Amino acid sequence: MAGNPARQPGRVPAAAPRSRTEAPHRHGTCHRRGGRPVVRLVLTLLALALFPACGWAEGNLRLTITAQGNPHPVVGEMVPFVIRAVYDRKIANEKLEIAPSDSFDWIQTGPDDWHEEMIDGLRWIVMERHLAIWPKRAGPLQFGPARHRLTIIDTQSQRRDVVVEAKPLSLSVGEFPAQRGWHFTGRALELTDSLSADPARLADGQILTRRVTLRVLGALPEQLPPRPVVSENWLITFAQPVERNLILTAEGPVAEAVWAWQFRPHTGEPGVLEPVDIPWFNTQTRRIENARIPALTIGYASFYTGQVPTGRLGAWQVAELAGSVVLGLLLGLGIAAVRLAPDGVGAGWRRIRDRWSPLLRLAYRRALARGDLLTARRLAGRIGLPAHRLAALERAIYDPRAARPSR
C-alpha cells in the first residue's frame, strides 16, 4: 500500500491494474485485504462528522421525572414530583421545557438545585427541579415530556448543543369522592375567626368587623371555595374584597383565602348568624372532613341594660335628666299662669311686657319723627314714659305753638 502513488486522502483507494495473464501473487492479495480497515476508519470518521450528537460522543446525560406523592390521586389532589438531571459534562447554558397540558394545574415549588454528587465513585453534575401538579379530570393522564436544551463542553473543550428528554409521568386519577358542593383537597386545613369587638355587646351604632382566614396545605388559591353569602333582614352587611394568596413553605404550597365582613344591626334586638360548613377532602386520611365557621350572635349592649351600659347613671346623664325636668316644669307653670291668672294679673303681665319691649320703643321714635303725635302718645303710655314727658307730649298735641317733645 505504501507504494500506491494514486491514493487520495478521504477516498477509498482503488485496486492496482493488472494483466489478465498475470498470475495472482500474495502481494496483490494482501493489498486488497489491507483496504478493509481503511474503509472502516473512513466510514467511522464520516459518521462522527455527520452525527455529532451521538450519546457516546456527548457523554452520559440522563433526565427523569419521578413522582413523590400518591401515584393514584383523585381530581384536584396535589402530586409533588421532581425532574432530576444527571450529567457528566460541564454545562455552559441550559433551558428546561415542559410540554403544556390542559389536564393539570402546576407550579414550581422551589428554585432549581444545581450541585455535584459522587455516583459510583465518579463526580456528576446534578440538577433537581421540584414541582407540584393538580389533575383536573379523572382517568389515565400523562404530564410531560420534559426537554432539557443544553450547551455542553465536551472533552475537547468544544461547545455542543444537545437536547435531553425525559419520558412523561403517567398517573391514574380517580374521581373526587363527593359529587355535590365545592371540591377541593388538602393535606391540612386551618380556619381562624377574628372579631373587632364583642359581637353581642356592641355600642349603639358601632360597626363589627369579622375576618375569617382559611389556609390549606397542598392547594392553590383559586381552588378554595368562594366567600359565604351573609344576608339577614335585621343586619346591614358590607362584604370586603376577597384576598387570595399562595405561600411556598418547606412542607409545600399553602393556599390562603381571607373573607371579611362589616356588620351593623338595624335594631338593638340581637340576632344570630348561622354556622357555615366547608367540606374538604383530606389527602392524609383519604376521607371527606368538615371545617366550620361558628355561629355568631350580634346585638347592642343597650338591649340588655335599658340604654344604660353599666346599670348606673353617669354624671352627665344625671345633669341632662335634671335640666329636662326643670325646663318642663317652668314651661308648664308659665302656660298655667297665663291661662288661669285673673284679669288684673294678666293686665300686669302685659304692662311689664310692653314696658320692656324694644319693638314698641322703636315704633314710638318713628311716630315722633314723622310727626304723628297721637300715635306717639298712645305708645308712650304703653312703654311707661314719665309723667312730665307725657304732659309735654299732650301740650304739643293740643297747642300747636308748644314745643315738640324730644325723642
XYZ file of C-alpha atoms in Angstrom:
407
model
C 0.000 0.000 0.000
C 2.873 2.356 0.651
C 3.849 2.109 -3.000
C 0.472 3.201 -4.429
C 1.001 6.711 -5.861
C -2.702 7.207 -6.905
C -4.160 7.231 -3.333
C -6.136 10.386 -2.387
C -6.957 11.318 1.171
C -10.615 10.894 2.222
C -11.470 8.374 -0.509
C -11.484 4.599 -0.655
C -8.307 3.595 -2.601
C -8.826 1.648 -5.890
C -7.092 -1.702 -6.677
C -3.918 -1.558 -8.821
C -4.488 -2.579 -12.560
C -3.062 -5.884 -13.650
C -2.934 -8.016 -16.856
C -5.283 -10.962 -17.497
C -2.332 -13.239 -17.985
C -0.618 -12.086 -14.836
C -0.721 -14.773 -12.217
C -2.044 -13.740 -8.822
C 0.508 -13.456 -6.081
C 0.420 -12.860 -2.342
C 1.397 -9.216 -2.590
C -1.747 -8.355 -4.585
C -3.914 -10.355 -2.247
C -2.516 -8.571 0.783
C -3.213 -5.250 -0.913
C -6.955 -5.949 -1.313
C -7.412 -7.240 2.233
C -5.476 -4.374 3.749
C -8.020 -1.844 2.357
C -10.857 -3.028 4.591
C -9.579 -1.410 7.848
C -9.095 1.817 5.941
C -12.701 1.686 4.717
C -13.936 1.153 8.241
C -11.879 4.064 9.537
C -13.139 6.414 6.833
C -16.765 5.397 7.449
C -16.294 5.957 11.173
C -14.892 9.439 10.577
C -17.796 10.251 8.270
C -20.278 9.071 10.916
C -18.657 11.274 13.521
C -18.802 14.244 11.172
C -22.430 13.683 10.177
C -23.766 12.746 13.626
C -22.016 14.858 16.286
C -24.909 14.416 18.751
C -24.418 10.730 19.357
C -24.678 9.790 23.042
C -21.236 8.320 23.384
C -19.701 11.459 21.883
C -21.712 13.795 24.156
C -21.224 11.933 27.380
C -23.668 10.387 29.810
C -26.760 12.662 30.046
C -29.865 11.441 31.893
C -33.165 13.242 32.637
C -36.052 11.697 34.609
C -39.444 12.699 36.082
C -40.284 10.985 39.374
C -43.491 11.342 41.405
C -43.034 11.764 45.160
C -46.672 11.520 46.257
C -49.646 9.226 45.779
C -49.451 7.595 42.317
C -53.256 7.219 42.326
C -54.598 10.679 43.266
C -58.142 11.998 42.945
C -59.158 15.007 40.891
C -57.707 18.159 42.468
C -55.179 16.360 44.687
C -51.627 17.678 44.712
C -48.920 15.340 43.379
C -45.368 16.564 44.118
C -42.625 15.368 41.788
C -39.061 16.138 40.841
C -37.304 16.483 37.487
C -33.759 15.197 38.011
C -30.870 15.592 35.586
C -27.540 13.751 35.961
C -24.719 14.875 33.627
C -21.035 14.027 33.274
C -20.298 17.128 31.192
C -19.918 20.757 32.148
C -22.961 22.868 31.262
C -22.434 26.260 29.625
C -26.116 27.055 29.071
C -29.429 25.313 29.743
C -33.196 25.678 29.349
C -35.745 23.210 30.707
C -39.001 22.966 28.747
C -42.159 21.118 29.821
C -44.825 20.241 27.294
C -48.040 22.217 28.002
C -51.155 20.328 29.093
C -54.753 21.334 29.829
C -55.175 18.300 32.108
C -53.170 19.766 35.007
C -52.552 22.869 37.042
C -48.925 23.014 38.109
C -46.372 25.268 39.814
C -42.672 25.152 40.650
C -42.336 24.867 44.421
C -38.709 25.960 44.755
C -35.658 27.189 42.852
C -33.580 24.813 40.749
C -30.937 22.990 42.782
C -27.601 22.534 40.952
C -24.948 20.565 42.814
C -22.357 17.807 42.438
C -22.779 14.218 43.615
C -20.480 11.228 43.854
C -22.145 8.332 41.974
C -20.286 5.011 41.597
C -17.051 6.721 42.542
C -17.412 9.438 39.899
C -18.357 13.095 40.289
C -21.538 14.060 38.430
C -23.379 17.354 37.900
C -26.966 17.073 39.202
C -29.913 19.418 38.680
C -33.239 18.978 40.542
C -36.423 20.955 39.972
C -39.318 20.393 42.393
C -42.841 20.910 41.103
C -46.422 20.093 42.065
C -49.340 19.215 39.803
C -53.105 19.028 40.342
C -55.050 16.833 37.885
C -58.208 18.484 36.561
C -60.038 15.354 35.394
C -60.204 11.637 36.091
C -58.627 8.856 34.051
C -55.136 7.900 32.852
C -53.134 11.102 32.372
C -49.594 11.979 31.384
C -47.553 15.006 32.411
C -44.678 15.867 30.111
C -42.387 15.077 28.429
C -39.650 17.424 29.639
C -36.806 18.541 27.392
C -33.546 19.999 28.618
C -31.790 22.065 25.957
C -28.108 22.171 26.857
C -24.904 23.683 25.663
C -22.251 21.289 26.961
C -18.468 21.425 26.924
C -17.049 18.155 25.638
C -13.705 16.518 26.360
C -12.060 18.603 23.605
C -13.344 21.822 25.314
C -15.729 22.388 22.428
C -19.307 23.636 22.892
C -22.079 21.406 21.614
C -25.861 21.923 21.651
C -27.806 18.845 22.719
C -31.355 18.049 23.848
C -32.031 15.563 26.646
C -35.614 14.331 27.009
C -37.403 12.736 29.967
C -40.318 10.374 29.482
C -43.773 11.656 30.565
C -45.055 10.998 34.074
C -48.063 8.653 33.983
C -50.845 8.915 36.579
C -54.110 7.099 37.184
C -56.508 9.750 38.537
C -59.706 8.820 40.368
C -62.973 10.734 40.727
C -63.458 13.168 43.606
C -65.360 11.311 46.380
C -68.168 13.860 46.813
C -70.321 14.744 43.813
C -72.094 17.806 45.283
C -70.765 21.112 46.535
C -67.399 22.749 46.073
C -64.495 20.339 45.519
C -61.045 20.971 46.957
C -58.382 18.852 48.637
C -55.509 19.389 51.043
C -53.093 17.717 53.417
C -54.098 20.018 56.296
C -56.581 22.843 56.885
C -56.611 25.765 59.317
C -59.515 28.179 59.886
C -59.334 31.282 62.109
C -62.173 33.660 63.022
C -61.313 37.115 64.418
C -63.719 39.861 65.590
C -63.079 43.573 66.172
C -65.347 43.697 69.277
C -67.693 41.639 71.429
C -70.469 40.992 68.876
C -73.236 40.638 71.470
C -72.266 43.815 73.382
C -71.854 46.459 70.697
C -72.248 50.141 71.494
C -75.200 51.844 69.813
C -74.292 52.400 66.143
C -70.980 50.507 66.413
C -69.785 48.500 63.373
C -68.441 44.967 63.876
C -65.695 43.617 61.572
C -65.414 39.853 61.134
C -62.342 38.350 59.435
C -62.199 34.639 58.546
C -58.887 33.213 57.248
C -58.782 29.802 55.523
C -55.372 28.165 54.925
C -54.942 24.816 53.139
C -51.657 22.924 52.723
C -51.401 21.351 49.278
C -53.859 23.541 47.362
C -53.923 26.531 45.028
C -55.718 29.794 45.952
C -58.195 29.507 43.082
C -59.210 26.041 44.301
C -60.551 27.375 47.620
C -64.325 27.916 47.877
C -65.967 31.315 47.315
C -66.829 33.631 50.191
C -70.011 32.593 52.061
C -73.023 34.837 51.441
C -74.372 36.670 54.527
C -77.820 38.253 54.117
C -80.191 38.974 57.022
C -83.126 41.396 57.204
C -82.086 42.639 60.645
C -78.456 43.248 59.667
C -76.662 45.750 57.425
C -73.784 43.843 55.765
C -70.812 45.070 53.729
C -68.524 42.364 52.281
C -64.940 43.419 51.615
C -62.982 42.121 48.577
C -61.613 38.577 48.926
C -57.857 38.192 49.434
C -56.196 35.096 47.918
C -52.516 34.280 48.422
C -50.077 31.456 47.656
C -47.376 30.844 50.260
C -44.472 28.490 49.477
C -43.211 26.623 52.546
C -40.826 23.746 53.204
C -43.834 21.421 53.627
C -45.369 22.512 50.325
C -47.565 25.263 48.874
C -50.183 26.808 51.179
C -53.294 28.449 49.709
C -54.845 31.268 51.736
C -58.237 32.979 51.403
C -59.309 35.888 53.620
C -63.017 36.782 53.905
C -64.027 39.973 55.736
C -67.422 41.500 56.524
C -68.645 44.592 58.349
C -71.939 44.258 60.275
C -74.291 46.782 61.893
C -77.658 45.740 63.347
C -80.832 47.537 62.239
C -82.291 47.381 65.742
C -80.960 46.743 69.200
C -82.501 43.288 69.369
C -79.752 40.662 68.969
C -79.735 38.221 66.041
C -77.797 35.063 65.201
C -75.773 34.243 62.070
C -75.962 30.515 61.389
C -72.734 28.439 61.189
C -71.208 27.732 57.762
C -69.831 24.255 56.928
C -66.935 23.842 54.464
C -66.401 20.218 53.324
C -62.957 19.226 52.002
C -61.065 16.045 51.091
C -58.196 15.225 53.458
C -55.457 13.550 51.410
C -53.872 12.125 54.580
C -56.954 10.326 55.927
C -58.463 9.799 52.409
C -61.925 10.952 53.510
C -64.219 13.982 53.422
C -63.917 16.212 56.501
C -65.725 19.370 57.558
C -64.455 22.795 58.621
C -66.981 25.115 60.280
C -67.282 28.868 60.625
C -69.030 29.154 64.024
C -72.381 30.823 64.644
C -72.305 34.478 65.681
C -74.691 36.465 67.913
C -74.778 40.187 67.081
C -76.590 42.866 69.108
C -76.331 46.096 71.075
C -75.461 46.051 74.764
C -78.219 48.602 75.412
C -80.820 45.934 74.643
C -79.872 44.103 77.837
C -79.381 47.166 80.086
C -82.178 49.531 79.011
C -79.830 52.064 77.345
C -77.579 52.038 80.456
C -74.439 50.048 79.600
C -73.190 49.758 83.230
C -76.547 49.704 85.062
C -75.816 53.104 86.753
C -76.437 56.728 85.745
C -73.394 58.777 84.896
C -72.889 62.410 85.937
C -73.729 63.801 82.508
C -76.842 61.666 82.348
C -77.978 62.999 85.769
C -77.404 66.629 84.659
C -79.235 66.102 81.394
C -82.169 64.475 83.139
C -82.376 67.246 85.806
C -82.247 70.018 83.199
C -85.033 68.405 81.214
C -87.211 68.140 84.336
C -86.656 71.797 85.353
C -87.330 73.083 81.839
C -90.520 71.099 81.637
C -91.732 72.399 84.998
C -91.059 76.033 84.086
C -92.800 75.702 80.759
C -95.827 74.116 82.395
C -96.027 76.761 85.100
C -95.809 79.562 82.568
C -98.643 78.171 80.460
C -100.799 77.614 83.544
C -100.127 81.130 84.845
C -101.189 82.733 81.589
C -104.355 80.684 81.176
C -105.530 80.565 84.792
C -104.474 84.047 86.042
C -107.291 86.671 86.782
C -107.705 89.737 84.569
C -105.722 92.007 86.880
C -102.780 89.655 86.890
C -102.989 89.321 83.119
C -103.018 93.071 82.667
C -99.979 93.394 84.890
C -98.059 90.833 82.787
C -98.968 92.780 79.636
C -97.739 96.098 81.109
C -94.425 94.518 82.032
C -94.090 93.052 78.568
C -94.863 96.386 76.833
C -92.524 98.425 79.062
C -89.515 96.296 78.123
C -90.449 95.679 74.500
C -87.808 97.116 72.109
C -90.286 96.990 69.250
C -92.709 99.416 70.952
C -89.892 101.859 71.756
C -88.772 101.788 68.113
C -92.325 102.441 66.930
C -92.581 105.404 69.378
C -89.459 107.065 67.939
C -90.639 106.589 64.367
C -94.023 108.186 65.194
C -92.287 111.290 66.629
C -90.025 111.518 63.613
C -92.908 111.637 61.146
C -94.986 113.997 63.377
C -97.717 111.527 64.309
C -98.194 112.821 67.856
C -101.399 110.884 68.577
C -99.707 107.536 67.831
C -96.664 108.637 69.809
C -98.910 109.471 72.833
C -100.538 106.036 72.707
C -97.210 104.216 72.514
C -95.693 106.411 75.230
C -98.328 105.244 77.656
C -97.625 101.575 76.858
C -93.858 101.829 77.273
C -94.264 103.697 80.602
C -92.714 107.130 79.946
C -92.509 109.500 82.972
C -95.435 111.863 83.671
C -93.588 115.065 82.680
C -92.815 113.625 79.253
C -96.420 112.578 78.784
C -97.556 116.128 79.763
C -95.161 117.712 77.268
C -96.469 115.420 74.551
C -100.099 116.339 75.326
C -99.318 120.126 75.205
C -97.809 119.653 71.778
C -100.960 117.870 70.605
C -103.468 120.488 71.832
C -101.319 123.628 71.499
C -99.656 123.886 68.096
C -97.471 126.710 69.394
C -95.946 124.496 72.085
C -92.517 122.974 71.502
C -92.437 119.421 70.123
C -91.078 116.952 72.704
C -87.716 115.260 72.052
C -87.275 111.557 71.450
